[in-house]
Short mmCIF file of C-alpha atoms and ligand atoms in Angstrom, two decimals:
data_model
loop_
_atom_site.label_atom_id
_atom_site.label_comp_id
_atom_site.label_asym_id
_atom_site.label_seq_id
_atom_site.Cartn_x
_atom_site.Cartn_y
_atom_site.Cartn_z
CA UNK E 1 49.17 29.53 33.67
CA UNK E 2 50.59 33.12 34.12
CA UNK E 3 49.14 33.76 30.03
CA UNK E 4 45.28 32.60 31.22
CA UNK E 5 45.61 34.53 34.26
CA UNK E 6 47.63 37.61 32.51
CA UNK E 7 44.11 37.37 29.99
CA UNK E 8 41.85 37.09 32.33
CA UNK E 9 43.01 40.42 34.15
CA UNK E 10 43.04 42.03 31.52
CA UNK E 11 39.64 41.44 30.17
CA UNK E 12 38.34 42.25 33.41
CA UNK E 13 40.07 45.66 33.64
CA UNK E 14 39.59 47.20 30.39
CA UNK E 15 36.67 48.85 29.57
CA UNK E 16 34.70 47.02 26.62
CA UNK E 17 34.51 49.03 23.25
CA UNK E 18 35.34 46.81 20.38
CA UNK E 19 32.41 45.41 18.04
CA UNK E 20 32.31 41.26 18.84
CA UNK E 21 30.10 38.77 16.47
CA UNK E 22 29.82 35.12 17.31
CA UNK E 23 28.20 32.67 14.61
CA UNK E 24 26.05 30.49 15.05
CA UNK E 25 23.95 31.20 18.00
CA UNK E 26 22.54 28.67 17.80
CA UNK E 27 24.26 25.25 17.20
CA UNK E 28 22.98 21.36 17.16
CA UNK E 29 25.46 18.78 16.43
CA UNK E 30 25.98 15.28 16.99
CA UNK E 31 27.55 13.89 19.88
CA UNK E 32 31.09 12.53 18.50
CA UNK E 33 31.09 15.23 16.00
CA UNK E 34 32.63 18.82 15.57
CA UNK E 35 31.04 21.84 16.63
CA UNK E 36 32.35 25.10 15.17
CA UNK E 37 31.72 28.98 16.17
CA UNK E 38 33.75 32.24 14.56
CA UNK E 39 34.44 35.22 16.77
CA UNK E 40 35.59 37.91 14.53
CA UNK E 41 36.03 42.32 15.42
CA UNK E 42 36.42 45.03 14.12
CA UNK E 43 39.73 45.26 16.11
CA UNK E 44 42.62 43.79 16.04
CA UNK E 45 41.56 41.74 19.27
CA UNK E 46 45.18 41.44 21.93
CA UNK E 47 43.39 38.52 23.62
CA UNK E 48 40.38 36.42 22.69
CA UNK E 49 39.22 34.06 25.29
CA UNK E 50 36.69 30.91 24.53
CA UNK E 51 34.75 29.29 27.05
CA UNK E 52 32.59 26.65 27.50
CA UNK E 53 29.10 26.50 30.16
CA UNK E 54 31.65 29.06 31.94
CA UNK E 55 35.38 27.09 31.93
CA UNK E 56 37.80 28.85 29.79
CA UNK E 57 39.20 26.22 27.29
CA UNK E 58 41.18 28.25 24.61
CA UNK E 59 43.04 31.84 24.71
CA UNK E 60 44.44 33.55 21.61
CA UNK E 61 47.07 36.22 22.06
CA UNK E 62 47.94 37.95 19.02
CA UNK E 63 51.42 38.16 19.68
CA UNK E 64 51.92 34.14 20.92
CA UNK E 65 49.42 32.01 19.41
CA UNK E 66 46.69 29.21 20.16
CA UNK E 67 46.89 28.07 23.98
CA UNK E 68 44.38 25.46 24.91
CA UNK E 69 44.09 22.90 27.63
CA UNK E 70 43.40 19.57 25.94
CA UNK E 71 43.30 18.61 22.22
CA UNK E 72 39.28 18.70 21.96
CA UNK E 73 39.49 21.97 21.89
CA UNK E 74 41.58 23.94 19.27
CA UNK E 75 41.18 27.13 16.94
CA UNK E 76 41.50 27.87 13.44
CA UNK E 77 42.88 31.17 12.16
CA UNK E 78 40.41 32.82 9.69
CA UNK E 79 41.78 36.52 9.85
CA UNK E 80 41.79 38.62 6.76
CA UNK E 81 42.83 42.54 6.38
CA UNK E 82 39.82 44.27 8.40
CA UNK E 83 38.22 41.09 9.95
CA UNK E 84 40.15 39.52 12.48
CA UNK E 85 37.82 36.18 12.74
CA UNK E 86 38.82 32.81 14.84
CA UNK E 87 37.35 29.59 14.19
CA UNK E 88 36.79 27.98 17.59
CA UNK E 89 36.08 24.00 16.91
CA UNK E 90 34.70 21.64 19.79
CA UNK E 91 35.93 17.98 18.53
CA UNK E 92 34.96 14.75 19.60
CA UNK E 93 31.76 16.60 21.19
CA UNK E 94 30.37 15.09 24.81
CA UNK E 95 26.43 15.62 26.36
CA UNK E 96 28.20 17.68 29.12
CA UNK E 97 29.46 19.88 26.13
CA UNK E 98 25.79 20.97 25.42
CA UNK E 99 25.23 24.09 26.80
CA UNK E 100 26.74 28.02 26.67
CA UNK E 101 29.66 28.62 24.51
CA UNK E 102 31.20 32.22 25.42
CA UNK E 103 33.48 33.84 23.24
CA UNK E 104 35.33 37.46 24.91
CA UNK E 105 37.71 39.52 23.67
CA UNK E 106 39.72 42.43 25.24
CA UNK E 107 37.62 45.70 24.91
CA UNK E 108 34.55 44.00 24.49
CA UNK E 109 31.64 42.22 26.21
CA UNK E 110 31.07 38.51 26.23
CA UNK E 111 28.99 37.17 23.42
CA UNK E 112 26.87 33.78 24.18
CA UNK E 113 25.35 30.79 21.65
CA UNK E 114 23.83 28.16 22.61
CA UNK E 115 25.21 24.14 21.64
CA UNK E 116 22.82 21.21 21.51
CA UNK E 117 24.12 17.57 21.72
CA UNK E 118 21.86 15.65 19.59
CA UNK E 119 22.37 11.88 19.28
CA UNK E 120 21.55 9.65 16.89
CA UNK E 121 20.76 5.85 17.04
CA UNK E 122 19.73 3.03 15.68
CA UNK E 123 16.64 2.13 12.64
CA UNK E 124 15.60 -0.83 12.23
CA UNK E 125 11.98 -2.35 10.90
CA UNK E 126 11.11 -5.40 12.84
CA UNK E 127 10.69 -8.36 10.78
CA UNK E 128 12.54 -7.77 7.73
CA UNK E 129 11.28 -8.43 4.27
CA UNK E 130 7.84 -9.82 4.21
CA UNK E 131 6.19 -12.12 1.64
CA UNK E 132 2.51 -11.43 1.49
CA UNK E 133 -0.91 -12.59 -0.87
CA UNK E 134 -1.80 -9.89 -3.38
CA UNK E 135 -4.69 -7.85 -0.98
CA UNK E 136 -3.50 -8.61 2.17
CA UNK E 137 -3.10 -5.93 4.87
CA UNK E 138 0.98 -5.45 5.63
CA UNK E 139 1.83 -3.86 9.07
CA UNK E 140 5.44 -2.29 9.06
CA UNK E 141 6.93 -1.39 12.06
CA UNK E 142 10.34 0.88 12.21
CA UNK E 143 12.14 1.24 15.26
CA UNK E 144 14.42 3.62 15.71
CA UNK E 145 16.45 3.39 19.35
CA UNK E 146 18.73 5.49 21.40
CA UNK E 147 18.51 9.10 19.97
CA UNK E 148 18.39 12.16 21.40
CA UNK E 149 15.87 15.06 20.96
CA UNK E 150 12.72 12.71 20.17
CA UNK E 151 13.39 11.96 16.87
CA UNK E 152 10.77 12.21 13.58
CA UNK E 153 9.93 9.24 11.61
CA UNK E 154 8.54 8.94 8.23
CA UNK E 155 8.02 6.18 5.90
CA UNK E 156 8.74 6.24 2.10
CA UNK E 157 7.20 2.92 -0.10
CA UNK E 158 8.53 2.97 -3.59
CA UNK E 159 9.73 6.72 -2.98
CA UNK E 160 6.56 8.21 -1.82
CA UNK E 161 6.46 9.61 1.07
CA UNK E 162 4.39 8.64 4.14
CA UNK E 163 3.73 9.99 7.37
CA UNK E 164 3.94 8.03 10.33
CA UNK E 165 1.81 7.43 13.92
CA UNK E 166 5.14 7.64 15.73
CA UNK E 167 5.27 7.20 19.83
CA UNK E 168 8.31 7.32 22.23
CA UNK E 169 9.51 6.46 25.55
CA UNK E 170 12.48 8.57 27.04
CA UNK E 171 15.28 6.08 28.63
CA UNK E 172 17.73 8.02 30.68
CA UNK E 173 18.40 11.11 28.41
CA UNK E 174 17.63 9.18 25.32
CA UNK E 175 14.20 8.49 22.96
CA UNK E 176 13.00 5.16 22.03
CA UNK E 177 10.06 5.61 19.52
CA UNK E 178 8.57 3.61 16.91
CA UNK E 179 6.18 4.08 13.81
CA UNK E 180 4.02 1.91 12.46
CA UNK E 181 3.34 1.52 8.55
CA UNK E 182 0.06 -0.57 7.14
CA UNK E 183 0.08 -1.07 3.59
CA UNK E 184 -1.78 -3.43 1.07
CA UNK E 185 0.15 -5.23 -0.55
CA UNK E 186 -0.34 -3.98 -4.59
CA UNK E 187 2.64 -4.21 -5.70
CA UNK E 188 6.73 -5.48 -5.39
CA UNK E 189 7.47 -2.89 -3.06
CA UNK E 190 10.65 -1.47 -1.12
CA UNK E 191 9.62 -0.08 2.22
CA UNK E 192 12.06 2.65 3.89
CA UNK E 193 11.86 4.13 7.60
CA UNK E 194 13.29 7.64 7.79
CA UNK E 195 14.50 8.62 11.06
CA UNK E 196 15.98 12.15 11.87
CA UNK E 197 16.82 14.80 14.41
CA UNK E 198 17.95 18.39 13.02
CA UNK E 199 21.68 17.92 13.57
CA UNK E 200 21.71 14.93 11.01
CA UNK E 201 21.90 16.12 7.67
CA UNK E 202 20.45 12.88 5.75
CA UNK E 203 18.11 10.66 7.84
CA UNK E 204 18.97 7.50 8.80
CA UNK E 205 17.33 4.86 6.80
CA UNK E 206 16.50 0.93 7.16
CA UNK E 207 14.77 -0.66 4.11
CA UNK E 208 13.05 -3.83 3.49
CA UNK E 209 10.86 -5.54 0.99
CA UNK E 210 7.64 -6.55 0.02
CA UNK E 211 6.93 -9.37 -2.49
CA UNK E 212 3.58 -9.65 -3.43
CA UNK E 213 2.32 -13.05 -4.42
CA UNK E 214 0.02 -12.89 -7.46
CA UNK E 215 -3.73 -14.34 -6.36
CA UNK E 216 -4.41 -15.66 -9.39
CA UNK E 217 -1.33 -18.83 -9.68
CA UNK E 218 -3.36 -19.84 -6.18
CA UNK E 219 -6.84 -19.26 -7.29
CA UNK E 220 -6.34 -21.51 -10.56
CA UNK E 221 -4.95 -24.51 -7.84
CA UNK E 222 -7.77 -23.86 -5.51
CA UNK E 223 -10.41 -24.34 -8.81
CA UNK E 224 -8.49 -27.37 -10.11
CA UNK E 225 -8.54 -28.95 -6.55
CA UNK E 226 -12.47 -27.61 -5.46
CA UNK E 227 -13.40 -28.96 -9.55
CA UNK E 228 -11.59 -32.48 -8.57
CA UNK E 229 -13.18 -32.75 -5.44
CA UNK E 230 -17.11 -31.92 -6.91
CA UNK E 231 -16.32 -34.60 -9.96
CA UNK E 232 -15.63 -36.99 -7.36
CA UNK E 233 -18.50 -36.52 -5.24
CA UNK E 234 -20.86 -36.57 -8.57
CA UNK E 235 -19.44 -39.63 -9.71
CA UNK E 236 -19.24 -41.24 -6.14
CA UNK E 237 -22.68 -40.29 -6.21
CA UNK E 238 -23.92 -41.38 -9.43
CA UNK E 239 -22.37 -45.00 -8.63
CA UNK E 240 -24.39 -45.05 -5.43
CA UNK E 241 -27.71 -43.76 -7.02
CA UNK E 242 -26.99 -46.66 -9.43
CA UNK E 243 -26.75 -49.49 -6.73
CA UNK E 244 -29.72 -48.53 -5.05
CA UNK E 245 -31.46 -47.88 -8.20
CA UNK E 246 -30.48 -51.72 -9.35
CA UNK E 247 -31.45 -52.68 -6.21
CA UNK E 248 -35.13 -51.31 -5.91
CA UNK E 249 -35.30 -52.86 -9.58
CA UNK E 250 -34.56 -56.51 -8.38
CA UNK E 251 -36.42 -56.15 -4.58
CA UNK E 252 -39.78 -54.83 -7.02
CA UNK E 253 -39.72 -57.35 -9.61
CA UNK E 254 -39.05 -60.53 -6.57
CA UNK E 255 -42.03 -58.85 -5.21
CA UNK E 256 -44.00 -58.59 -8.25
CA UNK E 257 -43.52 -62.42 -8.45
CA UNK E 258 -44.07 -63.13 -4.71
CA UNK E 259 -47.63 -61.18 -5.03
CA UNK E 260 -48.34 -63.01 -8.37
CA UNK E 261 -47.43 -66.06 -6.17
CA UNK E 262 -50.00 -65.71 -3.18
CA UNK E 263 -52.34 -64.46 -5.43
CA UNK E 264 -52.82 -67.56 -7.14
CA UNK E 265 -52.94 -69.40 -3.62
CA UNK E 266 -55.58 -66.79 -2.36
CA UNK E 267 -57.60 -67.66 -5.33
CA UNK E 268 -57.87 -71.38 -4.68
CA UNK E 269 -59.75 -70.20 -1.21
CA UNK E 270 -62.91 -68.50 -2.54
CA UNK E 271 -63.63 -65.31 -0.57
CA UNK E 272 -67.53 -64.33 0.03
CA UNK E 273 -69.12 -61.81 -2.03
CA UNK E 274 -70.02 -58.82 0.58
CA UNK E 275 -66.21 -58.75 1.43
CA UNK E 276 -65.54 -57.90 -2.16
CA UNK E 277 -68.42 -55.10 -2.22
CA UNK E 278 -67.22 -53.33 0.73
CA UNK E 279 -63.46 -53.63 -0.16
CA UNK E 280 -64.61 -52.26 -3.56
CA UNK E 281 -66.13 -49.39 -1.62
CA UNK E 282 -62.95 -48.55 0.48
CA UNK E 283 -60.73 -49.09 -2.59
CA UNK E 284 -62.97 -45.97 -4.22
CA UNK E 285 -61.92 -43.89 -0.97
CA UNK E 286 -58.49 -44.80 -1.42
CA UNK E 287 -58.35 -43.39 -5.15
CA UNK E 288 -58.90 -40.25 -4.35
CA UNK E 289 -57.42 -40.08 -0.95
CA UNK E 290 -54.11 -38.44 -0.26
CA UNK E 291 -51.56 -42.03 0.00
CA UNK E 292 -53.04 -43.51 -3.18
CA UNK E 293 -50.37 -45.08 -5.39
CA UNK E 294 -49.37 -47.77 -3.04
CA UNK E 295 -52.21 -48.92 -1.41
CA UNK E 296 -53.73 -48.45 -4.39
CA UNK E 297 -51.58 -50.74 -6.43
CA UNK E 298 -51.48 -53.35 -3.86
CA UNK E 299 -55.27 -53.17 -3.73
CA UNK E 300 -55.52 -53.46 -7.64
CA UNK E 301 -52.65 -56.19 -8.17
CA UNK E 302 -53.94 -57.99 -5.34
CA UNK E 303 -57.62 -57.44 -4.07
CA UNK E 304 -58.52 -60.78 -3.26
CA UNK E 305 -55.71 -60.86 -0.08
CA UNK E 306 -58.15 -59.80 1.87
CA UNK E 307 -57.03 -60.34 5.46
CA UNK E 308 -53.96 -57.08 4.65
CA UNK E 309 -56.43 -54.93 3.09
CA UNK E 310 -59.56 -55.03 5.11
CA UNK E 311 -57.14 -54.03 7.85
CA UNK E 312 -55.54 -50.71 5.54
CA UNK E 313 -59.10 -50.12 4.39
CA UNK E 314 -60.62 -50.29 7.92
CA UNK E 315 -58.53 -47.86 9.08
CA UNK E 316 -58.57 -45.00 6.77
CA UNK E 317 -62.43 -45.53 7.00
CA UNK E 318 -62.08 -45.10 10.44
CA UNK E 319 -59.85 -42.06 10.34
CA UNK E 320 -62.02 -40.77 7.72
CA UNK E 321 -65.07 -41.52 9.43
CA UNK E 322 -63.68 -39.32 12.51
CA UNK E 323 -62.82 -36.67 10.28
CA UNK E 324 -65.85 -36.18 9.25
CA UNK E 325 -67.75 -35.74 12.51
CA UNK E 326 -64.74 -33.27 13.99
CA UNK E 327 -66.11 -31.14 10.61
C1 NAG K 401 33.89 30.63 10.02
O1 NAG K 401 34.40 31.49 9.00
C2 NAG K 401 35.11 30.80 7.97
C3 NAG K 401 35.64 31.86 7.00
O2 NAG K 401 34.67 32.81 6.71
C4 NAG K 401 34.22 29.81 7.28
O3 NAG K 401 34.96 29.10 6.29
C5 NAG K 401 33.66 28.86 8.31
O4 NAG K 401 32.77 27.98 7.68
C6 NAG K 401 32.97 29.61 9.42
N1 NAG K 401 32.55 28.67 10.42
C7 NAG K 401 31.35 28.70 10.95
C8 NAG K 401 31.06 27.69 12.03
O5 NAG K 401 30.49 29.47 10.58
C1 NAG K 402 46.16 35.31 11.97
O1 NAG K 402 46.22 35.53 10.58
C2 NAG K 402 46.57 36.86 10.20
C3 NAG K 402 46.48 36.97 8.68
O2 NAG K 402 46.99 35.86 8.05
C4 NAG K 402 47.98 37.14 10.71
O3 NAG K 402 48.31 38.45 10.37
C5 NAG K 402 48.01 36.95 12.23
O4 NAG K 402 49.30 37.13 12.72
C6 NAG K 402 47.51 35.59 12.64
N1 NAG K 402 47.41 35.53 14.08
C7 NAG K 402 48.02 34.61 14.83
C8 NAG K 402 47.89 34.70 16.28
O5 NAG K 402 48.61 33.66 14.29
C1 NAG K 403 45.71 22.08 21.24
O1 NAG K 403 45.03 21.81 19.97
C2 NAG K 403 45.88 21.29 18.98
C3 NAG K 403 45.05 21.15 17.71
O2 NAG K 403 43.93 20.41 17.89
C4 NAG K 403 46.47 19.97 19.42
O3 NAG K 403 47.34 19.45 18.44
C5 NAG K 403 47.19 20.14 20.73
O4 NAG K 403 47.65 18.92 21.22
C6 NAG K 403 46.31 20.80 21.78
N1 NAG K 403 47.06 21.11 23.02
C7 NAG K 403 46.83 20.50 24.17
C8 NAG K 403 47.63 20.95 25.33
O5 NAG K 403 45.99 19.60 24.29
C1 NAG K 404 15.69 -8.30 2.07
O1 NAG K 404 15.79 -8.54 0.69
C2 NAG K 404 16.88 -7.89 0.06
C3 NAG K 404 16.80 -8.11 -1.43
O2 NAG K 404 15.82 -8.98 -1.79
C4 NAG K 404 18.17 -8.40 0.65
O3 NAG K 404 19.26 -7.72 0.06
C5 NAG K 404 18.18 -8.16 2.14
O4 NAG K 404 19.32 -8.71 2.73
C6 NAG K 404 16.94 -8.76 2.78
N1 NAG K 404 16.90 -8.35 4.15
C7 NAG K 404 16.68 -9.21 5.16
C8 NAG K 404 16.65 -8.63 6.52
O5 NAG K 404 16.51 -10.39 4.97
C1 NAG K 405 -1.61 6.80 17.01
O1 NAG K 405 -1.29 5.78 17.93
C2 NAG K 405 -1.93 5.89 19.18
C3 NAG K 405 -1.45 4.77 20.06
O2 NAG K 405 -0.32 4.16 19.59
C4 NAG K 405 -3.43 5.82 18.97
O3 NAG K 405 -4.09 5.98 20.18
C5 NAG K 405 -3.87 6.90 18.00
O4 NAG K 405 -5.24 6.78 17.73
C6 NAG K 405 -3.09 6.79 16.70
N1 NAG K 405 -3.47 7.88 15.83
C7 NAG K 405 -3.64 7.73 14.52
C8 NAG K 405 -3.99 8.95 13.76
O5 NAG K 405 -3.52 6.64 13.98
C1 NAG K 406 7.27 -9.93 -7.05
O1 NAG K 406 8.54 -10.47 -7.33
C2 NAG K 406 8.56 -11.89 -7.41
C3 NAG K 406 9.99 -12.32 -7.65
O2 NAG K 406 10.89 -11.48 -7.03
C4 NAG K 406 7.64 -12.37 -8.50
O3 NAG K 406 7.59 -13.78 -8.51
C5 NAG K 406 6.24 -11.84 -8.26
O4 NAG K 406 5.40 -12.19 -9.31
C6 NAG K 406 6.28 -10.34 -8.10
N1 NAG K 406 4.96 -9.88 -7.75
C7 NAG K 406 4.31 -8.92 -8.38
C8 NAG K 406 2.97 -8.57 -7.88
O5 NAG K 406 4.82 -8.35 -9.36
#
């Protein structure tokens, strides 16, 4: 106690003259890590005093040594004929280290840099490897949790580089953000999320892959299966057309025979003459009116069933008839 105070007077009484550098001015480290800053004069300095947002942690007196108060804080000896240079070192670094590091020596005035606790946490892409159809959009997402300033993200598929939408949410002191990735998928590909802040030297990385399934091994299975399926359709409907083909054969020909039938009954009962000539009339209608064929046939195979076509014949000489007086 009587050294710190013994320093402290006397870098308060003297009158400041001696040339003081303090490197970096500037320092960002990781929380956990080491943070380092040389004091060096011109001057053989008789006390050097290190402090930290104010709070003196470390005095070196050139005739007794390092004194410090606990073992996060030491100093290294870096002196060399002309440059007398200490090597103050910050280990196991807290957040409430961040802040004004202060190095003083007697004879000169207090020189001030600046430390940064940075903090770095965890990557991760959600999902893990993905197995995708040759074409298909892929959407990556990287995660990155816990660090401290907001951190940058980038993306590198197959080693080329991509740049990243990245947003963030602040939880306490720390940054949440995360960075979405859509790809097509081309190609076998491995699929790494970069995330950084300045006080890491290498970003932190979290790969995964993509396996592309070829199209074409499906495509070929779809064919076989859509080819199968059509065959059996044609054929399912070939059999059918068949049947009903058969069918129509068989109902014509008993029909045939049925008409052939009545018509030789019909023929036993004479029908009167004047009946013939205006069925013959109608039947000339018929031929060249739109239904033809059938009524047509029926007429022809069978003209002397007269009761059926007198009725047919009426009527599309009635329809006619009104046709012709709408026109
Ligand atoms: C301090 O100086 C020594 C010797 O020149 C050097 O090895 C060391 O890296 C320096 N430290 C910093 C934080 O610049
Ligand atoms: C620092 O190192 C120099 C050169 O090696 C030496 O002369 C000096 O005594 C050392 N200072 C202390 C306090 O150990
Ligand atoms: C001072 O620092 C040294 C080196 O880091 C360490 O071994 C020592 O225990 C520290 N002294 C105190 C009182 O913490
Ligand atoms: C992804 O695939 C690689 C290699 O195929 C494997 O080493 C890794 O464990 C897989 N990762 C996950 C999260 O399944
Ligand atoms: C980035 O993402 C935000 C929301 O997450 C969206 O509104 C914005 O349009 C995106 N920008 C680009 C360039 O994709
Ligand atoms: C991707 O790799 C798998 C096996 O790992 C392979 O079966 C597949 O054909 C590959 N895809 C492409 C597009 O090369």
């Amino acid at each position: 106690m009587y050294i710190f105070r013994l320093s402290l007077f006397l870098l308060t009484t003297t009158v400041a003259s001696a040339q003081l550098q303090l490197q970096p001015l500037n320092a960002a480290v990781l929380r956990g890590s080491k943070a380092r800053f040389n004091c060096s004069t011109t001057q053989p300095p008789s006390v050097m005093n290190w402090m930290v947002n104010g709070r003196l942690v470390i005095t070196i007196l050139e005739a007794s040594g390092v004194f410090n108060f606990t073992d996060r804080f030491s100093a290294q000896n870096f002196t060399t004929p002309g440059d007398y240079k200490w090597e103050f070192i910050i280990s196991n670094v807290q957040r409430d280290d961040a802040g004004e590091v202060t190095c003083q020596v007697l004879g000169g005035a207090p020189q001030l840099a600046t430390l940064s606790i940075q903090e770095s946490g965890s990557v991760e892409i959600v999902g893990g490897n993905q197995t995708k159809t040759e074409g298909v959009q892929t959407e990556f997402q990287c995660r990155a949790v816990g660090w401290f300033p907001e951190p940058s993200m980038s993306w590198s598929v197959n080693g080329m580089a991509n740049s990243c939408n990245r947003s963030s949410v602040a939880q306490g002191n720390l940054f949440n953000s995360i960075c979405a990735l859509t790809v097509t998928a081309v190609k076998n590909s491995s699929v790494q999320c970069l995330v950084s802040v300045p006080a890491l030297s290498t970003p932190d990385t979290s790969t995964v892959f993509l396996t592309v399934e070829k199209l074409a091994k499906r495509d070929q299975t779809v064919l076989i299966a859509v080819t199968v399926a059509f065959s059996a359709a044609a054929l399912l409907f070939l059999i059918i057309y068949a049947i009903f083909f058969f069918c129509m054969r068989r109902k014509k020909k008993s029909s045939y025979q049925e008409e052939i039938r009545r018509a030789r009954i019909q023929s036993q009962i004479r029908t009167p003459s004047t009946e013939n000539v205006q069925g013959q009339d109608n039947g000339g209608y018929i031929r060249d009116g739109h239904d033809g064929n059938t009524t047509n046939g029926v007429w022809y195979t069978n003209h002397s069933d007269k009761h059926q076509m007198t009725g047919i014949l009426f009527d599309d000489a009635h329809r006619k008839h009104r046709h012709m007086t709408i026109v």
